[in-house]
mmCIF file of N, CA and C in Angstrom:
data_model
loop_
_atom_site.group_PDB
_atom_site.id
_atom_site.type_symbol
_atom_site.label_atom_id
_atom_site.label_comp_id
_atom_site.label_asym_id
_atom_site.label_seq_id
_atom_site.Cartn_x
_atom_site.Cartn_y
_atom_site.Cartn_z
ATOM 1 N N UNK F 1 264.588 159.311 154.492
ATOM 2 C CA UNK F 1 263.598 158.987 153.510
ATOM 3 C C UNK F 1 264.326 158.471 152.280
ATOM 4 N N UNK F 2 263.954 157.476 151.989
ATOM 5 C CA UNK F 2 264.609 156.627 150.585
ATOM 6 C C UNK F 2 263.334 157.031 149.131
ATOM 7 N N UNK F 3 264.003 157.292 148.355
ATOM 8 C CA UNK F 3 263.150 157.410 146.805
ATOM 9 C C UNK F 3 263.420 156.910 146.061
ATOM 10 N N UNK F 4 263.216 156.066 145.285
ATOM 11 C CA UNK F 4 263.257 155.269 144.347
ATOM 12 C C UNK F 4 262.982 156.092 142.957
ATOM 13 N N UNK F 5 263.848 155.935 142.203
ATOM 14 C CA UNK F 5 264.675 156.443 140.837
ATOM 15 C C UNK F 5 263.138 156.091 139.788
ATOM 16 N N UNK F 6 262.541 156.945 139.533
ATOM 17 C CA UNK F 6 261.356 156.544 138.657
ATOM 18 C C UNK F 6 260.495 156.815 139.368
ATOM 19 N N UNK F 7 260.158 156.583 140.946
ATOM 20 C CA UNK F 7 258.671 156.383 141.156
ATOM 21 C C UNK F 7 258.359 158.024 141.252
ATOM 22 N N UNK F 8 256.137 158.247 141.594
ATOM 23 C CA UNK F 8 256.450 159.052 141.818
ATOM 24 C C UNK F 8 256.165 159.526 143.534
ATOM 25 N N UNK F 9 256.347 160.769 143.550
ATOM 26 C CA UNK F 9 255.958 161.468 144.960
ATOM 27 C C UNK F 9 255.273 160.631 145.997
ATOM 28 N N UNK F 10 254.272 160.025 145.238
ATOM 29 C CA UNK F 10 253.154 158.932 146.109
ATOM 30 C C UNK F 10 253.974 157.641 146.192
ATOM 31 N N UNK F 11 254.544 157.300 145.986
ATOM 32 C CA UNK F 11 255.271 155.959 145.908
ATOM 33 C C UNK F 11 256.857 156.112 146.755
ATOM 34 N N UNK F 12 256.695 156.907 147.448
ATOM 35 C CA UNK F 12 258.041 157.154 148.389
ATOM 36 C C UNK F 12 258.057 156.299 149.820
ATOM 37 N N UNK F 13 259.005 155.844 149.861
ATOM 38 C CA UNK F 13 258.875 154.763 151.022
ATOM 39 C C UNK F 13 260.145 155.335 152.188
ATOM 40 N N UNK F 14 259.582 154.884 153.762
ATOM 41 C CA UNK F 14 260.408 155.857 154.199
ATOM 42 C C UNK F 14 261.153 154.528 154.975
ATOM 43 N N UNK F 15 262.422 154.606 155.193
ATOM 44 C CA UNK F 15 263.330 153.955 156.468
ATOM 45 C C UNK F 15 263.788 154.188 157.721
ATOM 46 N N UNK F 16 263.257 153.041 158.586
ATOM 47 C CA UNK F 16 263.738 153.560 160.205
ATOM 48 C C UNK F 16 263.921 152.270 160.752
ATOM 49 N N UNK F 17 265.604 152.470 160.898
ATOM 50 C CA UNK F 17 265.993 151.551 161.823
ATOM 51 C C UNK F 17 266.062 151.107 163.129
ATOM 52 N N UNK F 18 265.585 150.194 163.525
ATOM 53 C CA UNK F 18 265.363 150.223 164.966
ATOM 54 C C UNK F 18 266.021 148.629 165.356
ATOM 55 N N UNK F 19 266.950 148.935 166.557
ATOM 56 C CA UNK F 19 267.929 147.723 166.657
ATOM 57 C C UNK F 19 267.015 146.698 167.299
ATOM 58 N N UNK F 20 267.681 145.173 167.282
ATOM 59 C CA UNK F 20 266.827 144.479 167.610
ATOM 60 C C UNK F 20 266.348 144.535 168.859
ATOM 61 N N UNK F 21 265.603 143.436 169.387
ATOM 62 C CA UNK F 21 265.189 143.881 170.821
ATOM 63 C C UNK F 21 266.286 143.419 172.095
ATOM 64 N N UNK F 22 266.853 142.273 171.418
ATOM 65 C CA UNK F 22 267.609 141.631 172.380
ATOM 66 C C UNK F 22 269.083 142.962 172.787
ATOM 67 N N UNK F 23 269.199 143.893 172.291
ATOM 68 C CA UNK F 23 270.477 144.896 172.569
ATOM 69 C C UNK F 23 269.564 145.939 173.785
ATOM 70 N N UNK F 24 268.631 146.113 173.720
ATOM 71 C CA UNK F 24 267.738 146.575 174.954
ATOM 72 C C UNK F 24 268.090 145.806 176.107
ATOM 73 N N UNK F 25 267.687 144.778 176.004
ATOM 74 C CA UNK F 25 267.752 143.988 177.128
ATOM 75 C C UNK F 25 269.282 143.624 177.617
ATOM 76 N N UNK F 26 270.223 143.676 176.894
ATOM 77 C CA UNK F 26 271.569 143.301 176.953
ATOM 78 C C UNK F 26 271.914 144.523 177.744
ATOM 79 N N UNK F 27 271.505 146.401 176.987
ATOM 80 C CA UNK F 27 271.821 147.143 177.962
ATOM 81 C C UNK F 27 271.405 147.014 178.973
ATOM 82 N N UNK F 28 269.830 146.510 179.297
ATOM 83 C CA UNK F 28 269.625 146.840 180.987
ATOM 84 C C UNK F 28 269.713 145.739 181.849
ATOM 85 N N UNK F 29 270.459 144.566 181.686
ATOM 86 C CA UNK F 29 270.873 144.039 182.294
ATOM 87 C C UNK F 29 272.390 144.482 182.660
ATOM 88 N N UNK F 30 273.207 145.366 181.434
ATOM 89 C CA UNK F 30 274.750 145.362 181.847
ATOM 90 C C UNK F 30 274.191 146.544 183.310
ATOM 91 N N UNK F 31 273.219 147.426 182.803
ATOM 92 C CA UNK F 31 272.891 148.565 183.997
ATOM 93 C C UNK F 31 272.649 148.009 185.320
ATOM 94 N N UNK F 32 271.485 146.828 185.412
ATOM 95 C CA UNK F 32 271.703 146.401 186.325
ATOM 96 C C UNK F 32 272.915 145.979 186.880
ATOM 97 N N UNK F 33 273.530 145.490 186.500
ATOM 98 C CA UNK F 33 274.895 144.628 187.016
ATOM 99 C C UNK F 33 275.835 145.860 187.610
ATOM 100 N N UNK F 34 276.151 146.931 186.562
ATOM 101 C CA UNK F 34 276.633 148.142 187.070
ATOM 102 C C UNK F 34 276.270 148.509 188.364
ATOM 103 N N UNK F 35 274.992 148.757 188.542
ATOM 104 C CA UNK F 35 274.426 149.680 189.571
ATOM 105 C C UNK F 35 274.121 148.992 190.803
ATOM 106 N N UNK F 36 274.236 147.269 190.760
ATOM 107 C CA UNK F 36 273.682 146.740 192.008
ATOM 108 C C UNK F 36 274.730 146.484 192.565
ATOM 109 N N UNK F 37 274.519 146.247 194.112
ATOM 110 C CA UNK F 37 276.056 146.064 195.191
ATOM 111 C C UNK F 37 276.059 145.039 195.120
ATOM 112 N N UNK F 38 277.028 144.455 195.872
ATOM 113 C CA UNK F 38 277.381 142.718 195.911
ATOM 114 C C UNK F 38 276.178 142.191 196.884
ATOM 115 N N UNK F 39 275.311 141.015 196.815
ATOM 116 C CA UNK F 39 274.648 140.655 197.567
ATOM 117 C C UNK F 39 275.085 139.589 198.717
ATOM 118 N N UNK F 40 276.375 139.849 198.785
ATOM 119 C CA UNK F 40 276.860 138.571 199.939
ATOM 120 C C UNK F 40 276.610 139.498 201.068
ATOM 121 N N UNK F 41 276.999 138.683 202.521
ATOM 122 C CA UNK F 41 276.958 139.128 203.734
ATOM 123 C C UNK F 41 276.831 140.627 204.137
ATOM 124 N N UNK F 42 275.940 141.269 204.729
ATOM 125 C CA UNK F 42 275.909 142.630 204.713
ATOM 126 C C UNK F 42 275.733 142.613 206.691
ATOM 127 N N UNK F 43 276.265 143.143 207.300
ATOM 128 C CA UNK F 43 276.361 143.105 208.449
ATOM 129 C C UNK F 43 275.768 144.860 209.101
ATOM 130 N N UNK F 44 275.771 144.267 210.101
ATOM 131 C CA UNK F 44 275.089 145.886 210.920
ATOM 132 C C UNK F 44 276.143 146.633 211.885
ATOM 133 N N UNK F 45 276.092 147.793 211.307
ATOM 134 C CA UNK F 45 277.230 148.633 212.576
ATOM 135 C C UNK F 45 276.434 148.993 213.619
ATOM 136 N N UNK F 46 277.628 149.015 214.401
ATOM 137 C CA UNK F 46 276.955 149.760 216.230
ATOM 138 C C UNK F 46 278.173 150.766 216.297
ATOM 139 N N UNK F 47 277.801 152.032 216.387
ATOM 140 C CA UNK F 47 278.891 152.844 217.244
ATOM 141 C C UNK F 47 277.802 153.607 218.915
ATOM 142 N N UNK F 48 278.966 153.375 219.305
ATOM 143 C CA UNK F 48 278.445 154.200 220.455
ATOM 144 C C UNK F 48 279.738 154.672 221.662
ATOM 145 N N UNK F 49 279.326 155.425 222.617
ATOM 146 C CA UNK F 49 280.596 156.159 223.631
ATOM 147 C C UNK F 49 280.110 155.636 224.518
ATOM 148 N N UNK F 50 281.553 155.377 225.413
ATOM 149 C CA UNK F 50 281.226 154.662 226.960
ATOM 150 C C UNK F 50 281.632 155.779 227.688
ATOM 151 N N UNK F 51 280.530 156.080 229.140
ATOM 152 C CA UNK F 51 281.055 157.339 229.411
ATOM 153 C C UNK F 51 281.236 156.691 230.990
ATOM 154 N N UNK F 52 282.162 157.574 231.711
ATOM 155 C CA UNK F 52 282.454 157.154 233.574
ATOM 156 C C UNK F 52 281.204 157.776 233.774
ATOM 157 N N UNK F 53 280.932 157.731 235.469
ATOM 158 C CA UNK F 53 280.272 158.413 236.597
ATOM 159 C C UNK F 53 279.863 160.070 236.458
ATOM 160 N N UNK F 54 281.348 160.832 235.302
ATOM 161 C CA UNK F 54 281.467 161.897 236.204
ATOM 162 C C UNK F 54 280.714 162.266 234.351
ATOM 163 N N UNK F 55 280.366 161.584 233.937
ATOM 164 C CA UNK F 55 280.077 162.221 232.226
ATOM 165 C C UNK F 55 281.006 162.046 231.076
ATOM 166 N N UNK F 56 282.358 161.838 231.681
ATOM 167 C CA UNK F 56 283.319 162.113 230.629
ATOM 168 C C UNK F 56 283.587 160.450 229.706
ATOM 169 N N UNK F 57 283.981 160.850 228.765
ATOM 170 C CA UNK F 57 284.239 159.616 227.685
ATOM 171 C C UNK F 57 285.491 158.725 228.580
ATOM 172 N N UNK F 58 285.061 157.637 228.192
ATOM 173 C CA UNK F 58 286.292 156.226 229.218
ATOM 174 C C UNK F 58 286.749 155.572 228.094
ATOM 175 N N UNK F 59 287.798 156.175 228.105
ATOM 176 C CA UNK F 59 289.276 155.601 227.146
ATOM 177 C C UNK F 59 289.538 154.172 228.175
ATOM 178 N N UNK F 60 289.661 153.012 226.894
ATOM 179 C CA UNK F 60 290.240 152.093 227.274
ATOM 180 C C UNK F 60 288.907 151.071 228.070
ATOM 181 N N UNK F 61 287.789 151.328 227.790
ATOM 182 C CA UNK F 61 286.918 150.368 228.301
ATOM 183 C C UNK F 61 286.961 148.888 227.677
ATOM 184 N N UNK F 62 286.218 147.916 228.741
ATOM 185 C CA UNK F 62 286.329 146.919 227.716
ATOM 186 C C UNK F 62 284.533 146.605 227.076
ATOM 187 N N UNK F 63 284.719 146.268 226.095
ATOM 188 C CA UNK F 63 283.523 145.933 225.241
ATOM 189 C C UNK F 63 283.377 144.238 224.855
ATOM 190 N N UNK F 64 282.620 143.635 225.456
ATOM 191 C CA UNK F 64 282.069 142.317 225.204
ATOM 192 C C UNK F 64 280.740 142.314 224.595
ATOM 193 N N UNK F 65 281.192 141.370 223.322
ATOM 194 C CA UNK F 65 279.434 141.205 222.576
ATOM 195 C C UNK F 65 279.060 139.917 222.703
ATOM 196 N N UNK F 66 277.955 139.796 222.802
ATOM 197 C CA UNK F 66 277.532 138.500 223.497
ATOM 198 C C UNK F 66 276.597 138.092 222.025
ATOM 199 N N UNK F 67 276.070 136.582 222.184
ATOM 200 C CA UNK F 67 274.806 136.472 221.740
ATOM 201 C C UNK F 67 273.847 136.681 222.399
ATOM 202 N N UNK F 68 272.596 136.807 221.601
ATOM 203 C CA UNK F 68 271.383 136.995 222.636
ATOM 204 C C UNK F 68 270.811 136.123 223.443
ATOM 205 N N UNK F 69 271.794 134.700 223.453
ATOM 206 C CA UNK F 69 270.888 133.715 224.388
ATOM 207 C C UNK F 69 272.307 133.347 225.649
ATOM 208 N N UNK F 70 272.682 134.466 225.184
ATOM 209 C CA UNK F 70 274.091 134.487 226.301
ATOM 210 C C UNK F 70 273.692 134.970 228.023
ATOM 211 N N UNK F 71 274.084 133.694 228.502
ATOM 212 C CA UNK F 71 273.983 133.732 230.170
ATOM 213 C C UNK F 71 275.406 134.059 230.931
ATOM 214 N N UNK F 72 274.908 134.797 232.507
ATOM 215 C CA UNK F 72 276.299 134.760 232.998
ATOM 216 C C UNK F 72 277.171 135.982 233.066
ATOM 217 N N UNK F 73 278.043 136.209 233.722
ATOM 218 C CA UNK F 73 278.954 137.357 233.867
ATOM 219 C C UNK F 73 280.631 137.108 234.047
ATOM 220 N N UNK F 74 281.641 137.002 233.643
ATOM 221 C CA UNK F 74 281.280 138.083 232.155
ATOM 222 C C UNK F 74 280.461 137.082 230.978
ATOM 223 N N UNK F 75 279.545 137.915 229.793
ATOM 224 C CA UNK F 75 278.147 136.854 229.254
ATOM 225 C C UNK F 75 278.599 135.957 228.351
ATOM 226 N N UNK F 76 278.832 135.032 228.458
ATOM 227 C CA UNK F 76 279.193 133.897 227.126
ATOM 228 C C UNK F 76 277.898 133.156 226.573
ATOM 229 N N UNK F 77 277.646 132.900 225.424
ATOM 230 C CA UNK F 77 278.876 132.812 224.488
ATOM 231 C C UNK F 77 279.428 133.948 223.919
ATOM 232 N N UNK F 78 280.756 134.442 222.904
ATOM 233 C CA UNK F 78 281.111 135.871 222.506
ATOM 234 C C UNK F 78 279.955 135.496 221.299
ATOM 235 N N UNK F 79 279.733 136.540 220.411
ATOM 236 C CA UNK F 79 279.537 136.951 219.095
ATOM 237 C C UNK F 79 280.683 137.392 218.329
ATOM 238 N N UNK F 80 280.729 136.540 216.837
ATOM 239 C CA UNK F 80 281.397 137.057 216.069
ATOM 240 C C UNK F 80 281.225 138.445 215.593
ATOM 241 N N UNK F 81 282.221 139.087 215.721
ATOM 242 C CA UNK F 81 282.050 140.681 215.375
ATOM 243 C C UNK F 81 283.341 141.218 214.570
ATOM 244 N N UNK F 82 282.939 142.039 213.556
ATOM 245 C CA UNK F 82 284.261 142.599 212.286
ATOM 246 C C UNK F 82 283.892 143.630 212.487
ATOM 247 N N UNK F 83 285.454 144.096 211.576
ATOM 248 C CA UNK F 83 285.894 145.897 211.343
ATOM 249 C C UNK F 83 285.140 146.072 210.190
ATOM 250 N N UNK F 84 284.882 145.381 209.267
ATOM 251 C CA UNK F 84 284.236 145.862 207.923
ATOM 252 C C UNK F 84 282.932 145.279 207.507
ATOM 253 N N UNK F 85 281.552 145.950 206.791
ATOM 254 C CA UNK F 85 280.384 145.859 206.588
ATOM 255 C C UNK F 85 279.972 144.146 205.631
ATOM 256 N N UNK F 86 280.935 144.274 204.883
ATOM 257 C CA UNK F 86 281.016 142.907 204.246
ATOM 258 C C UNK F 86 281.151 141.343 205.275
ATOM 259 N N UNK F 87 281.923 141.681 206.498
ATOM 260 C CA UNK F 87 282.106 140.384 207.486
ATOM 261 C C UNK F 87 282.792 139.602 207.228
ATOM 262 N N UNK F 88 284.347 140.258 206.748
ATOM 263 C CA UNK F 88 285.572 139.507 206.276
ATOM 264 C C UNK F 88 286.359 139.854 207.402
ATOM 265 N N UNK F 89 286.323 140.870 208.141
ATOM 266 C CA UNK F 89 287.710 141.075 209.169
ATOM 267 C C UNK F 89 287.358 141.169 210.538
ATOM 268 N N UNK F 90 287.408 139.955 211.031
ATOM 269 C CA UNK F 90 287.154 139.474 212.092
ATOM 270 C C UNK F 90 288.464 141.044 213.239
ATOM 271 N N UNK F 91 287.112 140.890 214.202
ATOM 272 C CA UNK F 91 287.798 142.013 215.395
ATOM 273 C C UNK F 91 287.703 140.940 216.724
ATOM 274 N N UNK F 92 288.932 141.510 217.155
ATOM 275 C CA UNK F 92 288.826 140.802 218.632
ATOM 276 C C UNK F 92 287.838 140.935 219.728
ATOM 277 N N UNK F 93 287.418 139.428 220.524
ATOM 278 C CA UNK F 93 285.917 140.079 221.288
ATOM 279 C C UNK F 93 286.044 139.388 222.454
ATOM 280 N N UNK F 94 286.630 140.165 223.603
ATOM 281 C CA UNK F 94 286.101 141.773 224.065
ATOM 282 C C UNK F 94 286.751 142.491 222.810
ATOM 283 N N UNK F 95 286.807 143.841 222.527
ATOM 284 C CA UNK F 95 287.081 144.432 222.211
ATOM 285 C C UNK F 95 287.360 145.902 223.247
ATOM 286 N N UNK F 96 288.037 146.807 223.002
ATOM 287 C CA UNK F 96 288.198 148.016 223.503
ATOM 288 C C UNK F 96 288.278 149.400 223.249
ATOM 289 N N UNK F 97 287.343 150.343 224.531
ATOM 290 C CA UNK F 97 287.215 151.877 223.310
ATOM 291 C C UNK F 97 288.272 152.796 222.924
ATOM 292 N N UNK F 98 288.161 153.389 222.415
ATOM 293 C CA UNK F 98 289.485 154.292 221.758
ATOM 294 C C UNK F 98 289.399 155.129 222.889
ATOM 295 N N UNK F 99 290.274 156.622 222.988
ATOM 296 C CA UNK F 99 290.932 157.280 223.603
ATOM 297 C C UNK F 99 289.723 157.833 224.293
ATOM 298 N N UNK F 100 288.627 158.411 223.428
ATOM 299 C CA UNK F 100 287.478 159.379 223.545
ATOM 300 C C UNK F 100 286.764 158.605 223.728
ATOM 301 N N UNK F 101 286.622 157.211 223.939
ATOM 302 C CA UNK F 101 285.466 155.946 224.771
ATOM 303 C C UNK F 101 284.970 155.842 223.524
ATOM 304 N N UNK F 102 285.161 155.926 222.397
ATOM 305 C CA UNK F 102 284.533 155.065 221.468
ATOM 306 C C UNK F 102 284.492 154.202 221.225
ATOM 307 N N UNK F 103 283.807 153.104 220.983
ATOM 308 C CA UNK F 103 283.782 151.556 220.235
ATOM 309 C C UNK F 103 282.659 151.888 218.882
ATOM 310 N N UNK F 104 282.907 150.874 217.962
ATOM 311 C CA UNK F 104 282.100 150.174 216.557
ATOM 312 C C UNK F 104 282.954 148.931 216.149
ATOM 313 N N UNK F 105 281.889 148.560 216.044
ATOM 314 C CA UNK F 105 281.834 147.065 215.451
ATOM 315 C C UNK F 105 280.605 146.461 214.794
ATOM 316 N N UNK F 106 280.731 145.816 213.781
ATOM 317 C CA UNK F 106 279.902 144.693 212.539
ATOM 318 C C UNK F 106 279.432 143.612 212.628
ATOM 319 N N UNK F 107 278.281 143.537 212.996
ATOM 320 C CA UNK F 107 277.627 141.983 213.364
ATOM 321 C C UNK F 107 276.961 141.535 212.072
ATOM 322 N N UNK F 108 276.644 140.230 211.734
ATOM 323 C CA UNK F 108 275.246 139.475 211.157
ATOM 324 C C UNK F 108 273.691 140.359 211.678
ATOM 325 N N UNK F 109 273.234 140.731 211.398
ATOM 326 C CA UNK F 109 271.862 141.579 211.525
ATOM 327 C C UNK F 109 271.095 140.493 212.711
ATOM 328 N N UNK F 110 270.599 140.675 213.845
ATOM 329 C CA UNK F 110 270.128 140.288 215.266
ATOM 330 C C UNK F 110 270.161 140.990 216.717
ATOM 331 N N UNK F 111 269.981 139.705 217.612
ATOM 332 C CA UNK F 111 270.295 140.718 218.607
ATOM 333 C C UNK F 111 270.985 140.474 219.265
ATOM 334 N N UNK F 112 271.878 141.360 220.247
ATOM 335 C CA UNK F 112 273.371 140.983 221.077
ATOM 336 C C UNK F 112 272.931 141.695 222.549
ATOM 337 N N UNK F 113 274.104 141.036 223.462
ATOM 338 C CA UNK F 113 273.894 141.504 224.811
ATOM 339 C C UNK F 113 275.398 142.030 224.553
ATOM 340 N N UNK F 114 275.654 143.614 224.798
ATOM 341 C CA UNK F 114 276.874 144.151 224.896
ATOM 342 C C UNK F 114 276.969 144.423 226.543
ATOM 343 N N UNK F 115 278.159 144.106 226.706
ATOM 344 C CA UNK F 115 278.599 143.912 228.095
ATOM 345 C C UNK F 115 279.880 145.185 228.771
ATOM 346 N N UNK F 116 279.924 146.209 228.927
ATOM 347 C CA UNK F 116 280.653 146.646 229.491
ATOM 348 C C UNK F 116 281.712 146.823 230.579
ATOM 349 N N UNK F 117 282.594 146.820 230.861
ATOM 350 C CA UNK F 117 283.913 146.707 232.004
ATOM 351 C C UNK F 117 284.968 147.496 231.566
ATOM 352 N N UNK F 118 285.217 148.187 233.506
ATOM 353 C CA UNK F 118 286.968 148.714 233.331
ATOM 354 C C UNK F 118 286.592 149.595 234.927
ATOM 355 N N UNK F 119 287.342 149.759 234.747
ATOM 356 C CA UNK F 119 287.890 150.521 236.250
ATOM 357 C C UNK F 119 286.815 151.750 236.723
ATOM 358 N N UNK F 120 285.863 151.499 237.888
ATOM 359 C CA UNK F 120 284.555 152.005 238.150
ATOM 360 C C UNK F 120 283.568 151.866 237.351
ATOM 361 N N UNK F 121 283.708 150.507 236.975
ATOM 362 C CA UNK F 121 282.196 150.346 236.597
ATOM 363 C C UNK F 121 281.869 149.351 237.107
ATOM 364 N N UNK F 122 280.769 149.525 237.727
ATOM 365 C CA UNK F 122 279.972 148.019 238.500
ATOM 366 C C UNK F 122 278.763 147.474 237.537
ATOM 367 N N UNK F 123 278.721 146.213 237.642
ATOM 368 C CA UNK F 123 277.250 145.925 236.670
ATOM 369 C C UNK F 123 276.389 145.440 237.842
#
């Protein structure tokens, strides 16, 4: 509250600063920018286990990703497929499962024909 030297009681004027509007908007745009992810390429994971006959996980399968208008055995054409969600690190395709028959891999968001092979498996 500001008072002026002379006036009286009734003549008191009060101050409130309020910043301009454009520093509002400056914060919630820096917030936005903070808080949003990068909007480039966002790709889709697949994990899944390849299992034998007898139940158990098949180390060392092979994994082919196809496109969805892929004809034929083994199915061509491949699909590009990566190690990371962004779709910078291209993985080799076939690809193959880890010890415990695991595979994952990162596509463009669609649909794929995954193709399985290795020692007792018939398609």
């Amino acid at each position: 509250m500001i008072a002026f030297e002379g006036s009286s009681p009734s003549c008191v004027r009060t101050s409130k600063y309020s910043p301009p509007r454009f520093v509002f908007v400056l914060l919630a745009l820096f917030a936005i920018a903070l808080f949003s992810g990068r909007a480039d390429a966002q790709g889709t994971r697949k994990d899944d286990i390849v299992f034998n006959a007898q139940g158990r996980p098949m180390a060392g399968a092979s994994v082919r990703v196809c496109t969805s208008a892929a004809t034929g055995q083994p199915c061509t054409p491949l699909a590009q497929i990566y190690s990371d969600p962004a779709l910078t690190q291209a993985l080799a395709n076939p690809t193959s499962t880890d010890g415990l028959g695991n595979y994952n891999f990162y596509a463009s968001p669609g649909r794929y024909m995954i193709e399985i092979g290795g020692p007792g498996i018939t398609t």
